[in-house]
Coordinates of C-alpha atoms and ligand atoms in Angstrom, one line a residue:
M1 CA -1.8 -84.5 -43.6
T2 CA -1.8 -81.8 -46.3
P3 CA -5.3 -81.5 -47.5
L4 CA -5.8 -81.9 -51.2
F5 CA -8.4 -79.8 -52.9
P6 CA -9.8 -81.0 -56.1
V7 CA -11.9 -77.8 -56.2
K8 CA -10.6 -74.5 -55.0
P9 CA -11.6 -74.3 -51.3
Y10 CA -13.0 -71.3 -49.6
F11 CA -9.9 -69.8 -48.1
I12 CA -10.4 -67.7 -45.1
T13 CA -7.7 -66.0 -42.9
T14 CA -7.8 -63.5 -40.1
A15 CA -5.3 -60.9 -38.8
I16 CA -2.6 -62.6 -36.9
D17 CA -2.6 -61.4 -33.3
Y18 CA 0.3 -59.6 -31.6
T19 CA 1.8 -61.7 -28.9
N20 CA 2.8 -58.9 -26.6
A21 CA -0.3 -59.4 -24.4
A22 CA -3.0 -61.9 -23.8
P23 CA -6.1 -62.0 -26.0
H24 CA -9.1 -59.8 -25.3
I25 CA -12.7 -59.8 -26.5
G26 CA -11.8 -58.0 -29.7
H27 CA -9.4 -60.8 -30.7
A28 CA -12.0 -63.4 -29.7
Y29 CA -14.7 -61.7 -31.9
E30 CA -12.6 -61.8 -35.0
K31 CA -11.6 -65.4 -34.7
V32 CA -15.2 -66.5 -33.9
L33 CA -16.5 -64.5 -36.9
A34 CA -14.0 -66.3 -39.2
D35 CA -14.8 -69.7 -37.6
V36 CA -18.6 -69.1 -38.0
M37 CA -18.0 -68.3 -41.7
A38 CA -15.8 -71.3 -42.2
R39 CA -18.4 -73.6 -40.6
F40 CA -21.1 -71.9 -42.6
Q41 CA -19.3 -72.4 -45.9
R42 CA -18.6 -76.1 -45.1
K43 CA -22.4 -76.7 -44.5
N44 CA -23.1 -74.6 -47.6
G45 CA -21.2 -77.2 -49.6
R46 CA -17.7 -75.7 -49.9
E47 CA -14.4 -77.2 -48.8
V48 CA -12.7 -74.6 -46.5
Y49 CA -9.2 -73.8 -45.6
F50 CA -9.1 -71.6 -42.4
L51 CA -5.8 -70.1 -41.5
T52 CA -5.1 -68.0 -38.4
G53 CA -2.1 -67.5 -36.2
V54 CA 0.1 -65.1 -34.2
D55 CA 2.4 -62.2 -35.0
Q56 CA 5.4 -62.9 -32.8
H57 CA 8.2 -60.5 -33.9
G58 CA 8.9 -56.9 -33.2
Q59 CA 9.9 -54.2 -30.9
K60 CA 7.0 -54.5 -28.4
V61 CA 7.7 -58.2 -28.0
Q62 CA 11.4 -57.6 -27.5
K63 CA 10.7 -54.9 -24.9
S64 CA 8.1 -56.9 -23.0
A65 CA 10.4 -59.9 -22.9
E66 CA 13.2 -57.8 -21.6
K67 CA 10.9 -56.4 -18.9
A68 CA 9.8 -60.0 -18.0
G69 CA 13.5 -61.0 -17.9
V70 CA 13.0 -63.9 -20.4
S71 CA 14.1 -64.4 -24.0
P72 CA 11.7 -63.2 -26.7
R73 CA 11.2 -66.8 -27.7
E74 CA 10.1 -67.8 -24.3
F75 CA 8.0 -64.8 -24.0
V76 CA 6.1 -65.3 -27.2
E77 CA 5.6 -69.0 -26.5
G78 CA 4.0 -68.1 -23.2
V79 CA 1.6 -65.6 -24.7
T80 CA 0.9 -67.8 -27.7
E81 CA -0.4 -70.5 -25.4
H82 CA -3.1 -68.0 -24.1
F83 CA -4.3 -67.6 -27.7
T84 CA -4.3 -71.3 -28.7
A85 CA -6.0 -72.3 -25.4
L86 CA -8.7 -69.7 -26.0
W87 CA -9.3 -70.9 -29.6
E88 CA -9.8 -74.3 -28.3
K89 CA -12.1 -73.3 -25.6
L90 CA -14.2 -71.2 -28.0
D91 CA -14.3 -74.0 -30.5
V92 CA -12.4 -72.0 -33.1
H93 CA -11.1 -74.7 -35.5
Y94 CA -8.5 -73.7 -37.9
D95 CA -6.7 -75.8 -40.6
G96 CA -3.5 -73.9 -40.6
W97 CA -1.5 -72.1 -37.8
A98 CA 0.4 -69.1 -38.9
A99 CA 3.1 -68.4 -36.2
T100 CA 5.6 -66.0 -37.7
T101 CA 8.6 -67.6 -35.9
D102 CA 7.9 -70.7 -37.9
E103 CA 11.0 -71.4 -40.0
R104 CA 9.0 -72.1 -43.1
H105 CA 7.5 -68.6 -42.8
Q106 CA 10.9 -67.0 -42.3
R107 CA 12.3 -68.6 -45.4
V108 CA 9.4 -67.3 -47.5
V109 CA 9.8 -63.8 -46.1
Q110 CA 13.5 -63.9 -47.0
A111 CA 12.8 -65.3 -50.5
I112 CA 10.2 -62.5 -51.2
L113 CA 12.6 -59.8 -49.9
Q114 CA 15.4 -61.2 -52.1
R115 CA 13.1 -61.3 -55.2
L116 CA 12.1 -57.7 -54.6
H117 CA 15.7 -56.7 -54.0
D118 CA 16.8 -58.5 -57.2
A119 CA 14.0 -56.7 -59.1
G120 CA 15.3 -53.3 -57.9
Q121 CA 12.2 -52.7 -55.6
L122 CA 14.3 -52.2 -52.5
Y123 CA 16.9 -49.5 -51.8
K124 CA 18.9 -48.2 -48.8
K125 CA 18.6 -44.7 -47.7
S126 CA 19.8 -42.6 -44.8
H127 CA 17.3 -40.8 -42.6
K128 CA 18.1 -38.0 -40.3
G129 CA 15.6 -37.0 -37.7
F130 CA 14.5 -36.7 -34.1
Y131 CA 14.7 -39.9 -32.1
S132 CA 13.1 -40.8 -28.8
V133 CA 15.5 -42.9 -26.8
R134 CA 12.8 -44.1 -24.4
Q135 CA 10.3 -45.1 -27.1
E136 CA 13.0 -46.2 -29.5
Q137 CA 11.4 -44.5 -32.5
F138 CA 11.8 -41.6 -34.8
L139 CA 9.5 -38.8 -34.2
T140 CA 7.7 -36.6 -36.8
D141 CA 6.0 -33.2 -36.6
K142 CA 2.8 -35.0 -35.6
E143 CA 4.4 -35.8 -32.2
R144 CA 5.2 -32.1 -31.5
G145 CA 3.1 -30.3 -29.0
P146 CA 1.5 -26.9 -29.6
D147 CA 4.7 -25.2 -28.5
G148 CA 6.7 -27.1 -31.1
T149 CA 8.5 -29.3 -28.6
F150 CA 8.2 -33.1 -28.1
G151 CA 6.3 -33.9 -24.9
A152 CA 7.8 -35.4 -21.8
E153 CA 6.4 -38.8 -22.6
W154 CA 9.1 -39.2 -25.3
G155 CA 11.9 -38.8 -22.7
E156 CA 15.3 -37.8 -24.1
V157 CA 15.0 -36.8 -27.8
V158 CA 18.2 -36.8 -29.8
E159 CA 19.0 -36.0 -33.5
L160 CA 20.1 -39.2 -35.1
E161 CA 21.0 -40.4 -38.6
E162 CA 20.1 -44.0 -39.5
E163 CA 20.3 -46.1 -42.6
N164 CA 17.5 -48.4 -43.5
W165 CA 16.0 -50.3 -46.4
Y166 CA 13.0 -49.0 -48.3
F167 CA 10.4 -50.6 -50.6
R168 CA 9.4 -48.6 -53.7
L169 CA 5.7 -48.4 -52.7
S170 CA 5.2 -45.1 -54.5
D171 CA 5.9 -46.8 -57.8
H172 CA 2.6 -48.7 -57.5
V173 CA 0.2 -46.2 -56.1
E174 CA -1.4 -45.3 -59.4
W175 CA -1.9 -49.0 -60.1
L176 CA -3.6 -49.4 -56.7
K177 CA -5.9 -46.5 -57.3
S178 CA -7.1 -47.9 -60.6
F179 CA -7.3 -51.5 -59.1
I180 CA -9.6 -50.3 -56.3
Q181 CA -11.7 -48.3 -58.7
S182 CA -12.2 -51.3 -61.0
H183 CA -12.6 -53.9 -58.3
P184 CA -15.6 -52.9 -56.1
N185 CA -15.4 -56.3 -54.3
F186 CA -11.9 -55.8 -53.1
I187 CA -13.1 -54.3 -49.8
F188 CA -16.1 -55.3 -47.8
P189 CA -18.0 -53.3 -46.7
A190 CA -17.6 -51.3 -50.0
N191 CA -17.9 -47.9 -48.4
R192 CA -14.5 -48.3 -46.8
A193 CA -12.8 -48.2 -50.2
K194 CA -13.2 -44.4 -50.2
D195 CA -11.1 -44.2 -47.0
V196 CA -8.4 -45.9 -48.9
L197 CA -8.6 -43.7 -51.9
N198 CA -8.5 -40.7 -49.7
A199 CA -5.4 -42.0 -48.0
L200 CA -3.8 -42.5 -51.4
E201 CA -4.2 -38.9 -52.3
G202 CA -0.7 -37.4 -52.1
A203 CA 0.8 -40.7 -50.9
G204 CA 4.2 -40.5 -52.4
Q205 CA 6.3 -42.1 -49.6
D206 CA 8.1 -45.3 -49.9
L207 CA 7.9 -47.8 -47.1
C208 CA 10.7 -48.3 -44.6
I209 CA 11.0 -52.1 -44.1
S210 CA 14.0 -52.5 -41.8
R211 CA 15.5 -51.8 -38.4
P212 CA 19.2 -52.1 -37.7
V213 CA 19.9 -55.2 -35.6
E214 CA 21.3 -53.0 -32.8
R215 CA 17.9 -51.5 -32.3
L216 CA 15.8 -54.6 -33.1
S217 CA 17.2 -58.1 -33.0
W218 CA 13.9 -60.0 -32.7
G219 CA 13.0 -60.2 -36.3
I220 CA 13.8 -61.8 -39.7
P221 CA 17.2 -60.8 -41.0
L222 CA 17.3 -59.3 -44.5
P223 CA 19.0 -62.0 -46.7
F224 CA 21.0 -59.4 -48.6
D225 CA 22.1 -57.3 -45.6
P226 CA 22.0 -59.1 -42.3
R227 CA 22.8 -56.0 -40.3
F228 CA 19.1 -55.3 -40.6
V229 CA 16.0 -57.2 -39.7
N230 CA 12.7 -56.8 -41.4
Y231 CA 10.4 -54.5 -39.6
V232 CA 6.7 -55.5 -39.4
W233 CA 4.7 -55.7 -42.7
F234 CA 6.9 -57.9 -44.9
D235 CA 6.9 -60.3 -42.0
A236 CA 3.3 -60.1 -40.7
L237 CA 1.3 -59.7 -44.0
T238 CA 3.4 -62.4 -45.7
N239 CA 1.8 -65.0 -43.4
Y240 CA -1.2 -65.1 -45.7
V241 CA 0.9 -66.6 -48.5
S242 CA 3.7 -68.3 -46.7
F243 CA 1.3 -70.6 -44.8
A244 CA -0.7 -71.1 -48.0
G245 CA 2.3 -72.7 -49.6
Y246 CA 3.7 -69.8 -51.7
L247 CA 7.3 -70.6 -52.8
A248 CA 7.1 -73.9 -50.9
A249 CA 9.3 -75.9 -53.2
E250 CA 11.9 -73.1 -53.5
C251 CA 12.0 -72.8 -49.7
G252 CA 11.9 -76.5 -49.0
N253 CA 8.7 -76.1 -47.0
D254 CA 6.4 -79.1 -46.4
Q255 CA 3.1 -79.8 -44.8
L256 CA 1.5 -76.8 -46.4
P257 CA -1.3 -76.6 -48.9
E258 CA -0.6 -76.4 -52.6
F259 CA -0.6 -72.7 -53.3
S260 CA -2.0 -72.8 -56.8
R261 CA -5.0 -74.8 -55.5
I262 CA -6.0 -72.5 -52.7
W263 CA -5.0 -69.0 -53.7
P264 CA -6.4 -66.3 -53.8
A265 CA -7.9 -66.2 -50.4
D266 CA -11.7 -65.5 -50.5
A267 CA -11.5 -63.4 -47.3
H268 CA -8.9 -61.7 -45.2
V269 CA -10.9 -60.9 -42.0
I270 CA -9.4 -57.9 -40.3
G271 CA -10.3 -55.1 -38.0
K272 CA -10.8 -51.5 -39.4
D273 CA -7.7 -50.3 -37.6
I274 CA -5.4 -52.3 -39.9
L275 CA -7.1 -51.5 -43.2
V276 CA -5.2 -48.4 -44.1
P277 CA -2.4 -48.5 -44.8
P278 CA -1.3 -52.1 -44.1
H279 CA -4.0 -54.3 -45.7
A280 CA -5.4 -52.0 -48.4
V281 CA -2.1 -50.3 -49.5
Y282 CA 1.0 -52.3 -48.5
W283 CA -0.5 -55.7 -49.0
P284 CA -2.0 -55.4 -52.5
I285 CA 1.1 -53.4 -53.7
M286 CA 3.4 -56.1 -52.2
L287 CA 1.5 -58.8 -54.2
H288 CA 1.5 -56.7 -57.3
A289 CA 5.2 -56.0 -57.1
L290 CA 5.8 -59.7 -56.8
G291 CA 3.9 -60.3 -60.0
F292 CA 0.5 -61.4 -58.7
P293 CA -2.1 -60.5 -61.4
D294 CA -5.1 -58.4 -60.4
N295 CA -7.4 -61.5 -60.2
Q296 CA -5.1 -62.9 -57.6
I297 CA -5.5 -60.1 -55.1
P298 CA -7.6 -61.3 -52.1
Q299 CA -10.8 -59.8 -50.8
L300 CA -10.7 -57.9 -47.5
V301 CA -13.5 -58.2 -45.0
V302 CA -13.2 -55.4 -42.6
H303 CA -15.0 -55.7 -39.3
G304 CA -15.7 -52.9 -36.7
W305 CA -14.6 -52.7 -33.1
W306 CA -16.0 -53.7 -29.8
N307 CA -15.8 -50.7 -27.5
V308 CA -16.7 -50.4 -23.8
K309 CA -19.2 -47.7 -23.0
G310 CA -18.2 -45.9 -26.2
A311 CA -14.5 -46.0 -25.3
K312 CA -11.7 -48.0 -26.8
M313 CA -10.6 -50.9 -24.6
S314 CA -7.2 -50.2 -23.1
K315 CA -5.0 -51.3 -20.2
S316 CA -4.7 -47.8 -18.9
L317 CA -8.5 -47.4 -18.8
G318 CA -8.8 -50.8 -17.1
N319 CA -11.7 -51.8 -19.3
V320 CA -10.2 -54.7 -21.1
I321 CA -12.8 -57.5 -21.4
N322 CA -11.5 -61.0 -20.9
P323 CA -13.2 -63.6 -23.1
D324 CA -11.9 -66.5 -21.2
S325 CA -13.8 -65.8 -17.9
L326 CA -16.9 -64.9 -19.9
A327 CA -16.8 -68.2 -21.6
D328 CA -16.7 -69.9 -18.2
T329 CA -19.8 -68.0 -17.1
F330 CA -21.9 -68.0 -20.2
T331 CA -20.5 -71.1 -21.9
P332 CA -18.4 -70.8 -25.0
D333 CA -21.5 -71.0 -27.3
G334 CA -23.3 -68.4 -25.2
L335 CA -20.4 -66.1 -25.8
R336 CA -20.2 -66.9 -29.5
Y337 CA -23.9 -66.3 -29.8
Y338 CA -23.6 -62.9 -28.2
L339 CA -20.6 -61.9 -30.2
M340 CA -22.4 -62.7 -33.4
R341 CA -25.9 -61.4 -32.6
D342 CA -24.9 -58.0 -31.2
I343 CA -22.8 -56.5 -33.9
A344 CA -23.2 -56.0 -37.7
T345 CA -20.1 -57.0 -39.5
G346 CA -18.4 -53.8 -40.5
Q347 CA -19.8 -51.7 -37.8
D348 CA -18.8 -51.1 -34.2
S349 CA -20.7 -52.3 -31.2
D350 CA -20.5 -51.7 -27.5
F351 CA -19.7 -54.6 -25.3
S352 CA -22.3 -54.8 -22.5
E353 CA -22.6 -57.4 -19.8
E354 CA -26.2 -56.6 -19.4
R355 CA -26.9 -57.5 -23.0
L356 CA -24.8 -60.6 -22.7
I357 CA -26.9 -61.7 -19.8
M358 CA -30.1 -60.7 -21.7
S359 CA -29.1 -62.6 -24.8
Y360 CA -28.2 -65.7 -22.7
N361 CA -31.1 -65.7 -20.3
K362 CA -33.9 -64.4 -22.5
E363 CA -33.0 -65.7 -26.0
L364 CA -31.0 -68.8 -25.4
A365 CA -32.5 -70.1 -22.1
G366 CA -36.0 -68.5 -22.4
G367 CA -36.5 -68.7 -26.1
L368 CA -34.7 -71.5 -27.8
G369 CA -33.7 -73.7 -24.8
N370 CA -37.2 -73.6 -23.3
L371 CA -38.8 -74.3 -26.6
L372 CA -36.7 -77.5 -27.0
N373 CA -37.2 -78.5 -23.5
R374 CA -41.0 -78.1 -23.4
S375 CA -41.4 -79.7 -26.8
L376 CA -39.5 -82.7 -25.8
N377 CA -41.1 -83.0 -22.4
M378 CA -44.6 -82.9 -24.0
A379 CA -43.6 -85.5 -26.6
H380 CA -42.3 -87.8 -23.9
K381 CA -45.2 -87.2 -21.5
Y382 CA -47.9 -87.8 -24.1
R383 CA -46.2 -90.1 -26.6
G384 CA -43.2 -91.7 -24.9
G385 CA -41.1 -89.6 -27.3
L386 CA -42.4 -91.4 -30.4
L387 CA -43.4 -89.2 -33.4
T388 CA -46.2 -89.9 -35.9
T389 CA -46.4 -88.0 -39.0
A390 CA -49.6 -89.1 -40.8
G391 CA -53.2 -88.4 -40.0
Y392 CA -53.7 -84.6 -39.6
D393 CA -52.9 -81.3 -41.0
D394 CA -54.3 -77.8 -40.8
A395 CA -53.4 -74.2 -41.7
E396 CA -51.6 -73.6 -38.4
N397 CA -49.2 -76.5 -39.2
A398 CA -48.8 -75.3 -42.8
A399 CA -47.9 -71.8 -41.5
L400 CA -45.1 -73.2 -39.3
R401 CA -43.8 -75.2 -42.2
H402 CA -43.8 -72.1 -44.3
T403 CA -41.8 -70.2 -41.7
V404 CA -39.2 -73.0 -41.6
A405 CA -39.0 -73.0 -45.4
E406 CA -38.6 -69.3 -45.7
A407 CA -35.9 -69.1 -43.0
L408 CA -33.4 -71.1 -45.1
P409 CA -32.9 -68.8 -48.1
A410 CA -33.0 -65.8 -45.9
Y411 CA -30.3 -67.3 -43.7
I412 CA -28.1 -68.4 -46.6
S413 CA -28.2 -65.0 -48.2
A414 CA -27.5 -63.1 -45.0
M415 CA -24.6 -65.4 -44.1
N416 CA -23.1 -65.2 -47.5
G417 CA -23.2 -61.4 -47.2
W418 CA -21.4 -61.5 -43.8
A419 CA -24.6 -60.3 -42.1
I420 CA -24.4 -63.0 -39.4
H421 CA -26.8 -61.1 -37.1
E422 CA -29.4 -61.2 -39.8
G423 CA -28.8 -64.9 -40.4
I424 CA -29.4 -65.5 -36.7
A425 CA -32.6 -63.3 -36.9
A426 CA -33.8 -65.3 -39.9
V427 CA -33.6 -68.6 -37.9
W428 CA -35.0 -67.0 -34.8
K429 CA -38.3 -66.4 -36.7
I430 CA -38.7 -70.2 -36.5
V431 CA -38.1 -70.1 -32.7
T432 CA -40.6 -67.3 -32.2
H433 CA -43.1 -68.9 -34.4
A434 CA -42.7 -72.3 -32.8
N435 CA -43.1 -70.9 -29.3
A436 CA -46.3 -69.1 -30.4
F437 CA -47.4 -72.3 -32.0
V438 CA -47.2 -74.1 -28.6
D439 CA -49.2 -71.3 -27.1
S440 CA -52.0 -71.4 -29.7
T441 CA -52.3 -75.1 -30.3
K442 CA -52.1 -75.9 -26.5
P443 CA -50.8 -79.4 -26.7
F444 CA -51.6 -79.8 -23.0
S445 CA -55.3 -79.3 -23.7
L446 CA -55.2 -81.5 -26.8
A447 CA -53.8 -84.3 -24.7
K448 CA -56.9 -84.3 -22.6
D449 CA -59.2 -84.9 -25.5
P450 CA -58.9 -88.3 -27.3
A451 CA -60.6 -86.9 -30.3
Q452 CA -57.7 -84.6 -30.8
S453 CA -55.1 -87.3 -30.7
A454 CA -54.0 -87.1 -34.4
R455 CA -53.8 -83.3 -34.1
L456 CA -51.6 -83.6 -31.0
D457 CA -49.3 -86.0 -33.0
S458 CA -49.0 -83.4 -35.7
V459 CA -48.2 -80.6 -33.3
L460 CA -45.5 -82.6 -31.5
Y461 CA -44.0 -83.6 -34.9
H462 CA -44.0 -80.0 -36.2
L463 CA -42.3 -78.8 -33.1
A464 CA -39.5 -81.4 -33.2
E465 CA -39.0 -81.1 -37.0
A466 CA -38.8 -77.3 -36.8
L467 CA -36.3 -77.5 -34.0
T468 CA -34.2 -80.0 -36.0
H469 CA -33.9 -77.3 -38.7
V470 CA -32.9 -74.7 -36.1
A471 CA -30.3 -77.1 -34.7
V472 CA -28.7 -77.4 -38.2
L473 CA -28.9 -73.8 -39.2
L474 CA -27.5 -72.4 -35.9
S475 CA -24.6 -75.0 -35.8
P476 CA -22.0 -72.6 -37.3
I477 CA -22.7 -70.2 -34.5
M478 CA -23.1 -72.6 -31.6
P479 CA -21.6 -75.9 -32.7
E480 CA -21.6 -77.6 -29.3
A481 CA -25.0 -76.6 -28.1
M482 CA -26.6 -77.4 -31.5
A483 CA -24.9 -80.8 -31.5
K484 CA -26.5 -81.4 -28.0
A485 CA -29.9 -80.2 -29.3
R486 CA -29.7 -82.7 -32.2
D487 CA -28.8 -85.5 -29.7
Q488 CA -31.8 -84.7 -27.7
L489 CA -33.9 -84.7 -30.8
G490 CA -32.4 -88.0 -31.6
W491 CA -31.3 -86.9 -35.1
D492 CA -27.8 -87.6 -36.2
M493 CA -26.6 -85.1 -38.8
P494 CA -25.2 -87.4 -41.7
A495 CA -21.5 -86.7 -42.4
G496 CA -21.3 -84.2 -45.2
F497 CA -24.8 -82.9 -44.7
H498 CA -25.4 -79.6 -46.5
F499 CA -27.9 -76.9 -46.1
S500 CA -29.3 -77.7 -49.5
Q501 CA -30.5 -81.0 -48.1
L502 CA -32.7 -79.2 -45.5
S503 CA -36.3 -79.9 -46.4
W504 CA -39.3 -80.8 -44.3
G505 CA -39.3 -84.4 -43.2
L506 CA -35.9 -84.8 -41.6
L507 CA -37.6 -86.8 -38.9
A508 CA -39.2 -89.9 -40.1
D509 CA -42.6 -91.4 -39.2
G510 CA -42.0 -93.4 -36.0
H511 CA -38.9 -91.3 -35.0
Q512 CA -37.9 -91.7 -31.4
L513 CA -36.8 -88.6 -29.6
S514 CA -34.1 -88.7 -26.9
S515 CA -34.4 -87.3 -23.4
P516 CA -34.6 -83.6 -22.8
Q517 CA -32.0 -81.8 -20.8
P518 CA -31.8 -78.0 -20.2
L519 CA -29.6 -76.8 -23.1
F520 CA -28.9 -73.4 -21.7
P521 CA -29.5 -73.5 -17.9
R522 CA -30.7 -70.1 -16.8
L523 CA -28.0 -68.2 -15.0
E524 CA -28.7 -66.3 -11.8
I525 CA -26.5 -63.3 -12.3
Q526 CA -26.8 -59.9 -10.9
T527 CA -27.0 -57.3 -13.7
P528 CA -23.9 -55.1 -13.2
E529 CA -24.7 -51.4 -12.8
G530 CA -24.4 -49.1 -15.6
Ligands
LIG601 N1 -0.6 -58.3 -35.6 C1 -1.4 -57.2 -36.3 C2 -2.1 -57.7 -37.5 C3 -1.1 -58.4 -38.5 S1 -2.1 -59.0 -39.8 C4 -1.0 -59.4 -41.0 C5 -2.5 -56.8 -35.3 N2 -2.6 -57.6 -34.2 S2 -3.6 -57.2 -33.0 O1 -3.5 -58.2 -32.0 O2 -3.5 -55.9 -32.5 O3 -5.1 -57.2 -33.6 C6 -5.5 -58.5 -34.1 C7 -6.9 -58.3 -34.7 O4 -7.8 -58.0 -33.6 C8 -7.0 -57.1 -35.7 O5 -7.8 -57.4 -36.8 C9 -7.7 -56.0 -34.9 O6 -8.5 -55.2 -35.7 C10 -8.6 -56.9 -34.0 N3 -9.0 -56.2 -32.8 C11 -8.3 -55.6 -31.9 N4 -9.1 -55.0 -30.9 C12 -10.4 -55.1 -31.3 C13 -11.6 -54.7 -30.8 N5 -11.7 -54.0 -29.7 N6 -12.7 -55.1 -31.5 C14 -12.7 -55.9 -32.6 N7 -11.5 -56.2 -33.1 C15 -10.4 -55.8 -32.6 O7 -3.1 -55.8 -35.6

């Protein structure tokens, strides 16, 4: 069913992943980040449309398929399954799936190209240059070695003349410069905007948008010259609008959102490597050339990279981190938690198995899981799991209530600003305080003294209530584990519950807790060397 949005939803998309290899931890990070934001916005009272998908055309795919001895279609279908299975495993829930071989997408790409062609924005030109037969690409002076020749890695290099289609990118560079200067929110984090402006200095080149079919057949044919297929960006970037319903009526596309209701996207979540030039130069210029006004240009959210011991992950270094097996070991939520707590959005981080083990065993098992377990155990042991609210209060209780109340605005503001790690830290103040509260109030001693009975009730109530808040606030980050925590707390989150409804007293007088079960069983894992 196509969702209908009476109010504009929060529209979030991610980069679509190349399907020439299986997903690694960097891909997983980006999708989890977007999923966390989508879940957060929903709980924060917005409707959300979350679109993600796969980038299935291109030379690399064509080559990989040839190597594997299968058709490109079979090849991408196989790789795409790895992605969809991973998103399911990691609880990444999207509303729209952008696969670029989808015919609805291909029709929109062609319609856009035709419009730009009709508007005189595309032209054909011949290019003469040095061409690597092995790598199937034209080489520039950048590829020359110090002695002026092309290295052996390029194989045979021949001089070749080839015709291609070009987009008049240079016509719009001045517009883009002033757009960036007058729209400080276009790129998050804002300091990346200067990289874009630097790149625009002296950028007078138009964009080559085609490849002759003899060289590349696995792509979308240009509607006005079928001897060429579109090459890369008019295919890949267009996903953001084609699956949002752009030109749907003209293209006969159904089962897509109504474009005018959901555009512009509130956030295109991308990695720093694809900011300049594709997302910060080609994309806004494409939209501008198509007639999108300035207030219809979407915001870019640019995250950093996960490296391994300071180095880029790569097949040749053999350091590619596989999220699938990590989710098996650490549970999907354990991995989601690590990926959100150990990086600041916009900056790079180093993937470290030691830190993953630490975050799971020390923080999830030892901190949160243990708090839940011992709070519930005590409530069952001393009160059969029945909570009583009235009868006692003191400054220590008030201090815990204060910490809970303070966590909410800090969390909301951090999350709204993409500082997920700070949002987690804001909630963790409740966990730390509640653990210290157990140590200082000593419910096990109170239980021995009948005169302290009302105080014991209040302590048990405060622990369970504080934990219920935690189990709501951390639900975007760890949806499954927090649902289990709420089950154990015996509290059903009402459908449509929003953060704004979080206030002390979710658990009523006479509330019955359910049975405790270890939420994050401690893992006996040897810390890898290094
Ligand atoms: N298909 C293009 C994007 C087209 S968007 C219109 C692409 N695909 S990709 O598979 O190479 O990368 C997909 C996303 O994963 C990108 O946003 C990229 O930045 C991100 N990452 C790839 N490696 C990464 C890390 N090591 N760490 C974090 N994110 C990384 O680019």
